[in-house]
Short mmCIF file of C-alpha atoms and ligand atoms in Angstrom, two decimals:
data_model
loop_
_atom_site.label_atom_id
_atom_site.label_comp_id
_atom_site.label_asym_id
_atom_site.label_seq_id
_atom_site.Cartn_x
_atom_site.Cartn_y
_atom_site.Cartn_z
CA UNK A 1 50.01 1.33 4.93
CA UNK A 2 49.61 -1.31 2.69
CA UNK A 3 49.25 -4.00 5.62
CA UNK A 4 45.74 -2.69 6.15
CA UNK A 5 44.93 -2.92 2.67
CA UNK A 6 41.80 -5.35 2.02
CA UNK A 7 41.72 -7.31 -1.12
CA UNK A 8 38.50 -9.34 -1.65
CA UNK A 9 35.40 -9.85 -3.66
CA UNK A 10 31.80 -8.90 -3.65
CA UNK A 11 28.48 -10.30 -4.05
CA UNK A 12 25.21 -9.50 -3.12
CA UNK A 13 22.16 -11.47 -1.91
CA UNK A 14 19.44 -11.56 -4.34
CA UNK A 15 22.11 -12.42 -7.22
CA UNK A 16 23.52 -15.41 -5.30
CA UNK A 17 21.59 -16.74 -2.66
CA UNK A 18 18.34 -18.30 -4.37
CA UNK A 19 16.46 -20.08 -1.40
CA UNK A 20 13.71 -17.44 -2.16
CA UNK A 21 10.90 -18.82 0.01
CA UNK A 22 13.01 -20.97 2.31
CA UNK A 23 13.21 -20.90 6.02
CA UNK A 24 10.91 -17.96 6.41
CA UNK A 25 12.04 -15.70 4.42
CA UNK A 26 9.69 -12.80 3.18
CA UNK A 27 9.46 -11.41 -0.44
CA UNK A 28 11.31 -8.66 -1.58
CA UNK A 29 10.57 -5.89 -4.57
CA UNK A 30 13.09 -8.01 -6.62
CA UNK A 31 11.16 -11.20 -6.27
CA UNK A 32 7.89 -9.51 -7.26
CA UNK A 33 9.84 -7.35 -10.20
CA UNK A 34 11.52 -10.98 -11.59
CA UNK A 35 8.37 -12.72 -11.81
CA UNK A 36 6.70 -9.69 -13.59
CA UNK A 37 6.43 -10.87 -17.38
CA UNK A 38 8.81 -8.62 -19.65
CA UNK A 39 10.87 -7.16 -16.85
CA UNK A 40 14.02 -9.28 -17.21
CA UNK A 41 15.85 -11.15 -20.08
CA UNK A 42 14.70 -14.61 -20.75
CA UNK A 43 12.03 -14.26 -17.71
CA UNK A 44 15.17 -15.08 -15.43
CA UNK A 45 14.78 -14.90 -11.77
CA UNK A 46 16.74 -15.12 -8.71
CA UNK A 47 14.58 -17.68 -7.26
CA UNK A 48 17.40 -20.23 -7.06
CA UNK A 49 20.73 -18.04 -8.74
CA UNK A 50 23.81 -19.67 -7.34
CA UNK A 51 22.02 -21.48 -4.83
CA UNK A 52 24.96 -19.79 -2.50
CA UNK A 53 22.43 -20.29 0.45
CA UNK A 54 23.18 -23.84 0.37
CA UNK A 55 26.47 -23.86 -1.27
CA UNK A 56 28.14 -21.12 1.06
CA UNK A 57 30.69 -23.26 2.41
CA UNK A 58 32.24 -24.26 -0.68
CA UNK A 59 32.21 -20.69 -1.99
CA UNK A 60 34.26 -19.65 0.96
CA UNK A 61 36.54 -22.41 0.45
CA UNK A 62 36.89 -20.88 -2.95
CA UNK A 63 37.79 -17.44 -1.45
CA UNK A 64 40.08 -18.82 0.90
CA UNK A 65 41.93 -20.79 -2.13
CA UNK A 66 42.04 -17.31 -3.82
CA UNK A 67 44.16 -15.59 -1.03
CA UNK A 68 41.76 -12.85 -0.45
CA UNK A 69 41.74 -10.81 2.78
CA UNK A 70 37.94 -9.72 2.76
CA UNK A 71 34.31 -10.51 1.51
CA UNK A 72 31.71 -8.36 0.61
CA UNK A 73 28.40 -9.40 0.74
CA UNK A 74 24.81 -8.02 1.54
CA UNK A 75 22.18 -9.12 3.94
CA UNK A 76 18.59 -10.12 2.56
CA UNK A 77 16.60 -7.71 4.76
CA UNK A 78 13.22 -9.97 4.27
CA UNK A 79 15.43 -12.77 5.71
CA UNK A 80 15.91 -10.90 8.98
CA UNK A 81 12.51 -9.36 9.09
CA UNK A 82 9.93 -10.90 6.47
CA UNK A 83 7.73 -7.84 6.26
CA UNK A 84 10.40 -5.52 6.84
CA UNK A 85 8.74 -4.32 10.17
CA UNK A 86 7.54 -7.26 12.28
CA UNK A 87 8.80 -10.08 13.77
CA UNK A 88 12.49 -11.15 13.56
CA UNK A 89 13.08 -14.33 11.88
CA UNK A 90 15.48 -16.64 13.49
CA UNK A 91 16.26 -18.74 10.68
CA UNK A 92 17.49 -15.68 8.87
CA UNK A 93 19.76 -14.48 11.41
CA UNK A 94 21.05 -18.19 11.85
CA UNK A 95 22.13 -18.33 8.12
CA UNK A 96 24.23 -15.29 8.22
CA UNK A 97 25.78 -16.66 11.40
CA UNK A 98 26.51 -19.54 9.77
CA UNK A 99 28.21 -17.67 6.82
CA UNK A 100 30.34 -14.89 9.08
CA UNK A 101 31.42 -17.79 11.48
CA UNK A 102 32.55 -19.70 8.13
CA UNK A 103 34.57 -16.70 6.86
CA UNK A 104 35.96 -16.09 10.40
CA UNK A 105 37.00 -19.81 10.36
CA UNK A 106 39.13 -19.19 7.20
CA UNK A 107 40.67 -15.66 8.18
CA UNK A 108 38.59 -13.77 6.03
CA UNK A 109 37.24 -10.26 7.17
CA UNK A 110 33.37 -9.80 6.32
CA UNK A 111 32.50 -6.33 4.91
CA UNK A 112 28.43 -6.47 5.27
CA UNK A 113 25.94 -4.26 3.18
CA UNK A 114 22.78 -3.92 4.68
CA UNK A 115 20.82 -3.00 1.52
CA UNK A 116 21.60 -4.21 -1.90
CA UNK A 117 18.06 -3.49 -3.54
CA UNK A 118 16.02 -6.25 -2.13
CA UNK A 119 13.62 -4.38 -0.08
CA UNK A 120 10.85 -6.26 1.54
CA UNK A 121 7.79 -6.02 -0.52
CA UNK A 122 5.34 -5.30 1.99
CA UNK A 123 7.03 -1.78 2.63
CA UNK A 124 6.59 -1.27 -1.07
CA UNK A 125 2.94 -2.20 -1.04
CA UNK A 126 2.24 -0.28 2.14
CA UNK A 127 4.40 2.81 1.98
CA UNK A 128 5.22 3.19 -1.73
CA UNK A 129 9.15 1.87 -0.86
CA UNK A 130 11.78 4.51 -0.71
CA UNK A 131 9.13 7.40 -1.51
CA UNK A 132 8.22 7.44 2.35
CA UNK A 133 10.37 8.47 5.50
CA UNK A 134 8.30 5.48 7.24
CA UNK A 135 10.47 3.13 5.24
CA UNK A 136 13.36 5.10 6.38
CA UNK A 137 12.72 4.10 9.95
CA UNK A 138 11.60 0.69 9.40
CA UNK A 139 15.25 0.75 8.13
CA UNK A 140 16.74 2.19 11.05
CA UNK A 141 15.46 -0.98 13.07
CA UNK A 142 16.49 -3.58 10.64
CA UNK A 143 19.96 -2.06 10.81
CA UNK A 144 20.11 -2.14 14.72
CA UNK A 145 18.96 -5.86 14.24
CA UNK A 146 21.86 -6.77 12.15
CA UNK A 147 24.19 -4.77 14.46
CA UNK A 148 22.94 -6.63 17.41
CA UNK A 149 23.14 -10.22 15.84
CA UNK A 150 26.48 -9.65 14.03
CA UNK A 151 28.44 -6.84 15.51
CA UNK A 152 30.39 -9.15 17.74
CA UNK A 153 32.04 -10.50 14.59
CA UNK A 154 31.41 -7.77 11.89
CA UNK A 155 33.15 -4.70 12.17
CA UNK A 156 33.03 -3.28 8.59
CA UNK A 157 29.37 -2.01 7.58
CA UNK A 158 27.91 -0.53 4.53
CA UNK A 159 24.51 0.84 4.91
CA UNK A 160 23.47 0.84 1.26
CA UNK A 161 24.73 -0.32 -2.12
CA UNK A 162 24.38 2.46 -5.04
CA UNK A 163 21.66 4.72 -4.24
CA UNK A 164 22.18 6.32 -7.61
CA UNK A 165 20.90 2.75 -8.94
CA UNK A 166 17.97 2.65 -6.60
CA UNK A 167 16.91 5.99 -7.10
CA UNK A 168 17.34 6.40 -10.89
CA UNK A 169 16.65 2.96 -12.33
CA UNK A 170 14.16 2.13 -9.62
CA UNK A 171 12.22 5.41 -9.64
CA UNK A 172 13.45 7.50 -12.98
CA UNK A 173 13.99 5.07 -15.89
CA UNK A 174 11.78 1.98 -14.42
CA UNK A 175 14.26 -0.47 -15.57
CA UNK A 176 14.84 -1.96 -11.92
CA UNK A 177 12.14 -2.84 -8.93
CA UNK A 178 10.24 -1.28 -8.05
CA UNK A 179 9.55 -0.20 -11.69
CA UNK A 180 8.39 3.59 -11.58
CA UNK A 181 9.13 5.96 -14.21
CA UNK A 182 9.21 9.52 -13.02
CA UNK A 183 11.57 12.54 -13.32
CA UNK A 184 10.71 13.93 -9.74
CA UNK A 185 10.74 10.52 -7.76
CA UNK A 186 14.34 9.55 -8.10
CA UNK A 187 15.24 12.88 -6.13
CA UNK A 188 12.57 11.85 -3.22
CA UNK A 189 13.77 8.55 -3.04
CA UNK A 190 17.12 9.30 -2.86
CA UNK A 191 16.50 11.87 0.08
CA UNK A 192 14.68 8.86 2.02
CA UNK A 193 17.81 6.59 1.45
CA UNK A 194 20.24 9.20 3.00
CA UNK A 195 18.13 9.79 5.99
CA UNK A 196 17.80 6.09 6.47
CA UNK A 197 21.57 5.97 6.09
CA UNK A 198 21.74 8.74 8.79
CA UNK A 199 19.55 6.69 11.17
CA UNK A 200 21.28 3.61 10.88
CA UNK A 201 24.69 5.34 11.72
CA UNK A 202 23.04 7.13 14.49
CA UNK A 203 21.84 3.25 15.80
CA UNK A 204 25.52 2.08 15.28
CA UNK A 205 27.37 4.98 16.79
CA UNK A 206 25.12 5.60 19.96
CA UNK A 207 25.01 1.82 20.37
CA UNK A 208 28.69 1.70 20.88
CA UNK A 209 29.32 -1.12 18.55
CA UNK A 210 32.97 -1.83 17.36
CA UNK A 211 34.05 -1.17 13.85
CA UNK A 212 33.38 1.33 10.92
CA UNK A 213 30.51 1.99 8.77
CA UNK A 214 29.98 4.02 5.39
CA UNK A 215 27.86 4.10 2.29
CA UNK A 216 29.19 2.66 -1.23
CA UNK A 217 28.02 5.02 -4.24
CA UNK A 218 28.77 4.35 -7.59
CA UNK A 219 30.30 6.65 -10.36
CA UNK A 220 31.66 6.37 -13.78
CA UNK A 221 34.30 8.75 -14.54
CA UNK A 222 33.62 11.77 -16.32
CA UNK A 223 36.48 13.38 -18.69
CA UNK A 224 36.02 16.61 -20.40
CA UNK A 225 35.33 16.16 -24.57
CA UNK A 226 37.47 19.27 -24.92
CA UNK A 227 39.62 21.49 -22.90
CA UNK A 228 37.01 24.48 -22.85
CA UNK A 229 35.37 25.81 -19.86
CA UNK A 230 31.92 24.35 -20.86
CA UNK A 231 33.05 21.06 -21.37
CA UNK A 232 35.27 21.09 -17.93
CA UNK A 233 32.36 22.40 -16.05
CA UNK A 234 29.94 19.62 -18.01
CA UNK A 235 32.01 16.89 -16.58
CA UNK A 236 32.36 18.39 -13.43
CA UNK A 237 28.58 19.06 -12.75
CA UNK A 238 28.07 15.43 -14.14
CA UNK A 239 29.82 13.82 -11.35
CA UNK A 240 28.50 15.94 -8.93
CA UNK A 241 24.94 14.85 -9.94
CA UNK A 242 25.96 11.23 -9.93
CA UNK A 243 28.25 10.89 -6.98
CA UNK A 244 28.35 14.16 -4.82
CA UNK A 245 24.43 13.96 -4.91
CA UNK A 246 24.41 10.80 -2.44
CA UNK A 247 28.00 11.45 -1.07
CA UNK A 248 27.86 15.26 -0.21
CA UNK A 249 24.76 14.97 2.32
CA UNK A 250 26.81 12.14 4.46
CA UNK A 251 29.96 14.30 4.57
CA UNK A 252 28.79 17.96 4.32
CA UNK A 253 25.19 17.59 5.40
CA UNK A 254 23.45 18.77 2.15
CA UNK A 255 23.70 18.40 -1.65
CA UNK A 256 25.75 19.89 -3.83
CA UNK A 257 24.91 23.59 -5.04
CA UNK A 258 24.84 23.27 -8.40
CA UNK A 259 22.19 20.55 -7.95
CA UNK A 260 19.84 23.09 -6.11
CA UNK A 261 20.32 25.53 -8.51
CA UNK A 262 19.37 23.69 -11.38
CA UNK A 263 16.36 21.67 -9.84
CA UNK A 264 15.01 24.01 -7.20
CA UNK A 265 11.98 22.64 -5.20
CA UNK A 266 12.38 19.39 -7.03
CA UNK A 267 15.05 18.69 -5.01
CA UNK A 268 13.94 18.10 -1.39
CA UNK A 269 15.19 20.08 1.52
CA UNK A 270 17.12 18.72 4.70
CA UNK A 271 15.72 20.33 7.99
CA UNK A 272 18.36 21.43 10.23
CA UNK A 273 18.29 18.37 12.25
CA UNK A 274 18.43 16.30 9.11
CA UNK A 275 21.55 18.12 8.38
CA UNK A 276 23.21 17.33 11.59
CA UNK A 277 22.14 13.74 11.43
CA UNK A 278 23.64 13.40 8.21
CA UNK A 279 27.06 15.29 8.38
CA UNK A 280 30.20 13.27 9.09
CA UNK A 281 27.92 10.27 8.89
CA UNK A 282 30.30 7.99 7.24
CA UNK A 283 33.62 6.41 8.62
CA UNK A 284 34.54 6.00 4.65
CA UNK A 285 33.79 6.48 1.49
CA UNK A 286 32.78 3.28 -0.66
CA UNK A 287 33.18 3.64 -4.63
CA UNK A 288 31.71 1.41 -7.11
CA UNK A 289 33.41 1.78 -10.31
CA UNK A 290 32.93 0.41 -14.10
CA UNK A 291 33.55 2.73 -16.55
CA UNK A 292 34.37 6.36 -18.34
CA UNK A 293 32.70 8.76 -20.89
CA UNK A 294 33.52 11.93 -22.41
CA UNK A 295 31.37 14.86 -20.91
CA UNK A 296 30.25 17.74 -23.30
CA UNK A 297 27.78 20.87 -23.20
CA UNK A 298 27.12 20.25 -26.70
CA UNK A 299 25.00 17.32 -27.73
CA UNK A 300 26.26 14.78 -30.30
CA UNK A 301 24.40 12.27 -31.95
CA UNK A 302 26.36 9.22 -29.87
CA UNK A 303 25.13 10.84 -26.52
CA UNK A 304 22.34 10.01 -26.85
CA UNK A 305 22.52 6.70 -27.04
CA UNK A 306 25.17 6.51 -24.29
CA UNK A 307 22.96 8.89 -22.37
CA UNK A 308 20.71 6.10 -21.61
CA UNK A 309 23.00 3.90 -20.35
CA UNK A 310 25.29 6.18 -18.38
CA UNK A 311 23.02 9.07 -17.08
CA UNK A 312 19.55 7.45 -16.64
CA UNK A 313 16.70 9.45 -16.25
CA UNK A 314 18.30 12.41 -14.95
CA UNK A 315 20.43 13.44 -18.34
CA UNK A 316 17.87 16.35 -18.84
CA UNK A 317 18.56 17.75 -15.42
CA UNK A 318 22.56 17.30 -16.09
CA UNK A 319 22.59 19.17 -19.50
CA UNK A 320 25.61 16.88 -20.26
CA UNK A 321 26.28 14.88 -23.18
CA UNK A 322 28.30 11.49 -23.16
CA UNK A 323 30.50 10.19 -25.63
CA UNK A 324 33.36 7.62 -26.09
CA UNK A 325 36.62 6.99 -28.12
CA UNK A 326 36.28 4.43 -30.96
CA UNK A 327 39.70 3.12 -29.74
CA UNK A 328 38.33 1.89 -26.19
CA UNK A 329 37.29 -1.69 -25.72
CA UNK A 330 33.89 -2.58 -24.26
CA UNK A 331 32.63 -5.54 -21.96
CA UNK A 332 29.77 -7.42 -23.18
CA UNK A 333 27.53 -5.06 -21.18
CA UNK A 334 28.83 -2.26 -23.54
CA UNK A 335 30.81 -0.33 -20.78
CA UNK A 336 34.26 0.95 -21.85
CA UNK A 337 37.54 -0.22 -20.61
CA UNK A 338 39.53 2.81 -19.37
CA UNK A 339 41.52 2.39 -16.40
CA UNK A 340 42.84 5.64 -16.18
CA UNK A 341 39.36 7.43 -15.77
CA UNK A 342 39.45 4.88 -12.28
CA UNK A 343 42.70 6.71 -11.18
CA UNK A 344 41.28 10.18 -12.06
CA UNK A 345 37.99 9.15 -10.18
CA UNK A 346 39.58 8.32 -6.96
CA UNK A 347 41.85 11.43 -7.32
CA UNK A 348 38.63 13.35 -7.69
CA UNK A 349 37.26 11.81 -4.62
CA UNK A 350 40.13 12.57 -2.44
CA UNK A 351 40.54 15.95 -3.66
CA UNK A 352 36.50 16.69 -2.83
CA UNK A 353 36.46 14.84 0.49
CA UNK A 354 40.03 15.27 1.52
CA UNK A 355 41.37 12.37 3.60
CA UNK A 356 38.50 9.87 3.59
CA UNK A 357 39.52 6.46 3.43
CA UNK A 358 38.21 5.06 0.02
CA UNK A 359 37.11 1.12 -0.40
CA UNK A 360 36.36 0.29 -3.91
CA UNK A 361 33.36 -1.70 -3.22
CA UNK A 362 33.11 -2.98 -6.49
CA UNK A 363 34.89 -2.91 -9.91
CA UNK A 364 34.89 -5.65 -12.67
CA UNK A 365 33.51 -6.79 -16.10
CA UNK A 366 31.20 -8.97 -18.08
CA UNK A 367 32.69 -11.04 -20.82
CA UNK A 368 30.48 -13.01 -23.47
CA UNK A 369 30.84 -16.73 -23.86
CA UNK A 370 28.68 -19.42 -24.81
CA UNK A 371 30.21 -22.54 -23.44
CA UNK A 372 31.90 -23.16 -19.91
CA UNK A 373 35.07 -23.56 -21.97
CA UNK A 374 35.11 -20.27 -23.77
CA UNK A 375 34.17 -18.71 -20.44
CA UNK A 376 37.02 -19.75 -18.35
CA UNK A 377 39.24 -18.57 -21.19
CA UNK A 378 38.79 -15.10 -20.10
CA UNK A 379 42.18 -13.28 -20.87
CA UNK A 380 40.00 -10.30 -21.23
CA UNK A 381 38.95 -10.09 -17.74
CA UNK A 382 42.04 -10.93 -16.51
CA UNK A 383 43.58 -8.20 -18.61
CA UNK A 384 40.79 -5.70 -17.04
CA UNK A 385 41.94 -6.59 -13.66
CA UNK A 386 45.49 -5.99 -14.27
CA UNK A 387 44.57 -2.50 -15.72
CA UNK A 388 42.25 -1.32 -13.11
CA UNK A 389 44.23 -2.69 -10.33
CA UNK A 390 47.35 -1.23 -11.39
CA UNK A 391 45.52 2.08 -11.47
CA UNK A 392 44.21 1.82 -8.24
CA UNK A 393 47.87 1.07 -7.21
CA UNK A 394 49.20 4.39 -9.06
CA UNK A 395 46.47 6.41 -7.31
CA UNK A 396 47.42 5.02 -3.87
CA UNK A 397 51.02 4.66 -4.45
CA UNK A 398 51.96 7.46 -6.49
CA UNK A 399 49.19 10.06 -6.00
CA UNK A 400 48.68 9.33 -2.37
CA UNK A 401 45.03 8.58 -2.29
CA UNK A 402 44.12 6.95 0.91
CA UNK A 403 42.37 3.78 -1.00
CA UNK A 404 42.35 0.91 1.62
CA UNK A 405 40.69 -1.90 -0.15
CA UNK A 406 39.64 -3.39 -3.52
CA UNK A 407 36.46 -5.54 -4.14
CA UNK A 408 36.05 -7.44 -7.51
CA UNK A 409 32.70 -7.87 -8.74
CA UNK A 410 32.18 -10.41 -8.81
CA UNK A 411 33.32 -13.59 -7.08
CA UNK A 412 31.18 -15.80 -9.37
CA UNK A 413 28.92 -15.51 -12.16
CA UNK A 414 25.11 -14.57 -10.90
CA UNK A 415 21.86 -12.78 -11.20
CA UNK A 416 22.54 -9.72 -13.56
CA UNK A 417 19.41 -8.08 -12.47
CA UNK A 418 17.57 -7.21 -15.63
CA UNK A 419 20.31 -8.95 -17.74
CA UNK A 420 19.45 -12.18 -16.07
CA UNK A 421 22.00 -14.99 -16.48
CA UNK A 422 23.39 -14.03 -19.61
CA UNK A 423 25.84 -11.29 -18.33
CA UNK A 424 28.54 -13.12 -16.45
CA UNK A 425 30.67 -10.84 -14.06
CA UNK A 426 32.25 -13.82 -12.09
CA UNK A 427 35.79 -14.77 -11.66
CA UNK A 428 34.45 -18.47 -10.99
CA UNK A 429 31.80 -19.76 -13.80
CA UNK A 430 28.89 -21.07 -12.67
CA UNK A 431 26.84 -23.84 -14.48
CA UNK A 432 23.35 -22.65 -13.41
CA UNK A 433 21.92 -26.24 -14.04
CA UNK A 434 24.40 -28.66 -11.98
CA UNK A 435 25.48 -25.14 -9.87
CA UNK A 436 29.04 -26.55 -10.63
CA UNK A 437 31.58 -23.89 -9.90
CA UNK A 438 34.72 -23.31 -12.10
CA UNK A 439 37.77 -21.01 -11.46
CA UNK A 440 38.50 -18.99 -14.40
CA UNK A 441 41.46 -17.52 -15.85
CA UNK A 442 40.81 -14.37 -14.33
CA UNK A 443 40.53 -16.06 -10.79
CA UNK A 444 44.09 -17.12 -11.12
CA UNK A 445 45.23 -13.58 -12.69
CA UNK A 446 43.76 -11.94 -9.50
CA UNK A 447 45.24 -14.38 -7.17
CA UNK A 448 48.71 -13.42 -8.16
CA UNK A 449 47.43 -9.64 -8.14
CA UNK A 450 46.52 -10.08 -4.85
CA UNK A 451 49.58 -12.16 -3.67
CA UNK A 452 51.88 -9.88 -5.43
CA UNK A 453 50.44 -6.67 -3.50
CA UNK A 454 50.57 -8.38 0.05
CA UNK A 455 54.05 -9.67 -0.44
CA UNK A 456 55.18 -6.08 -0.73
CA UNK A 457 53.05 -4.84 2.09
C1 LIG B 501 25.96 -2.76 -9.85
N1 LIG B 501 24.59 1.43 -14.48
O1 LIG B 501 24.92 -2.49 -10.47
C2 LIG B 501 25.75 -3.55 -8.50
O2 LIG B 501 26.12 -3.24 -7.55
C3 LIG B 501 25.93 -5.01 -9.10
O3 LIG B 501 24.90 -5.63 -8.13
C4 LIG B 501 26.00 -5.25 -10.43
O4 LIG B 501 25.85 -6.82 -10.54
C5 LIG B 501 27.21 -4.75 -10.88
O5 LIG B 501 27.11 -3.38 -10.60
C6 LIG B 501 27.65 -5.14 -12.26
O6 LIG B 501 26.27 -4.37 -12.89
C7 LIG B 501 25.16 -1.47 -11.53
O7 LIG B 501 23.38 1.47 -15.13
C8 LIG B 501 23.69 -1.37 -12.52
O8 LIG B 501 25.29 2.46 -14.75
C9 LIG B 501 23.64 -0.53 -13.29
C10 LIG B 501 24.72 0.69 -13.64
C11 LIG B 501 25.39 0.31 -12.74
C12 LIG B 501 25.92 -0.42 -11.72
#
């Protein structure tokens, strides 16, 4: 079994590529958002980011030296189709061809995400982005364009990264692009994102492309604060609002019953043919996992603070209060380090969606550092990775959960969305002036983790 295990690192186009106006690329909503005053810490943008667009060969070399088998990256839709719907840009295709060929030459398997939040700006301006099913239709064509261009070499596809973030942070709290604030729009956006997923998978399967296609959703673990029935229900429902909201439809063909019950008409409805399109429309479950909270029915003081981070705008709908244990360590994002929550999360997924292969498509942490010397000495992150990969191995080898891969977020420090460049998630340090890369202690620790597991497989 372990022979098939994928050990990798993950990144996303807007966070690392830079070259925002290069070679015919169109603008995306993150270009517009990051250039809007007040949206990003210190006014940082992804204009240059890690300049991976030009330095990709060096980055692939670092991955080869790390000994990983696989690399997850995303394609910028607006490089492939600059306005999202019209002409195809051959220079955009050429860039990803260079990257994919470079990976394959080093024996690294590409896992390609089609959408990691950088929607072509034209589709936002003309269609209100994911509030319109038109955008889903445009995504179908974009996906097919990618399958045609890269499908001879790419056999692991992820349609969407973290639709929860797009819907809740993009359309609920307004913290992320496109910056809309609403109680109802997150449900509409998520609906159209799910339909777009279904359409892309239909193209993939009917087109007879080789390989697997799936979706990556994020979810934190929710541990009942007490053993009371109320708290156990609160924890369960909270995970359904977080993860099952966006995963049940692609497996069972509809939203969780608790969401329909709680939200009524605020939750859009799938037609019979849409249900048929979505049901079974994933070959695997992608999980991005970062942290754990206690969940309770009874509001607590702390919950109001945590709910902002952990529950986004949907906390009122969930009727769940979140809290933490004072003994838990926190990353510089303020996220709690709780490896046992990861093991429980993997088991929860396995229990609900029996026997679907699971890829952990992101897990990692940010560590504060004010110099390169301090940053590369990241024993905190090395321990984080040891703890979380141990929890994964317990789930895989002891509990029998079919986990097939683990991708550390992230290969290198990069543009951490609204937090700009101050939040460093990389196992490689990036000097954003010189663009020099320096492996951190965690890079070496991760190499050992990967080598040890590959040796016993
Ligand atoms: C994920 N939250 O984002 C993304 O997929 C990455 O692009 C990102 O860099 C990484 O995790 C670290 O943040 C998230 O508020 C952003 O719960 C916000 C949340 C979760 C994940």
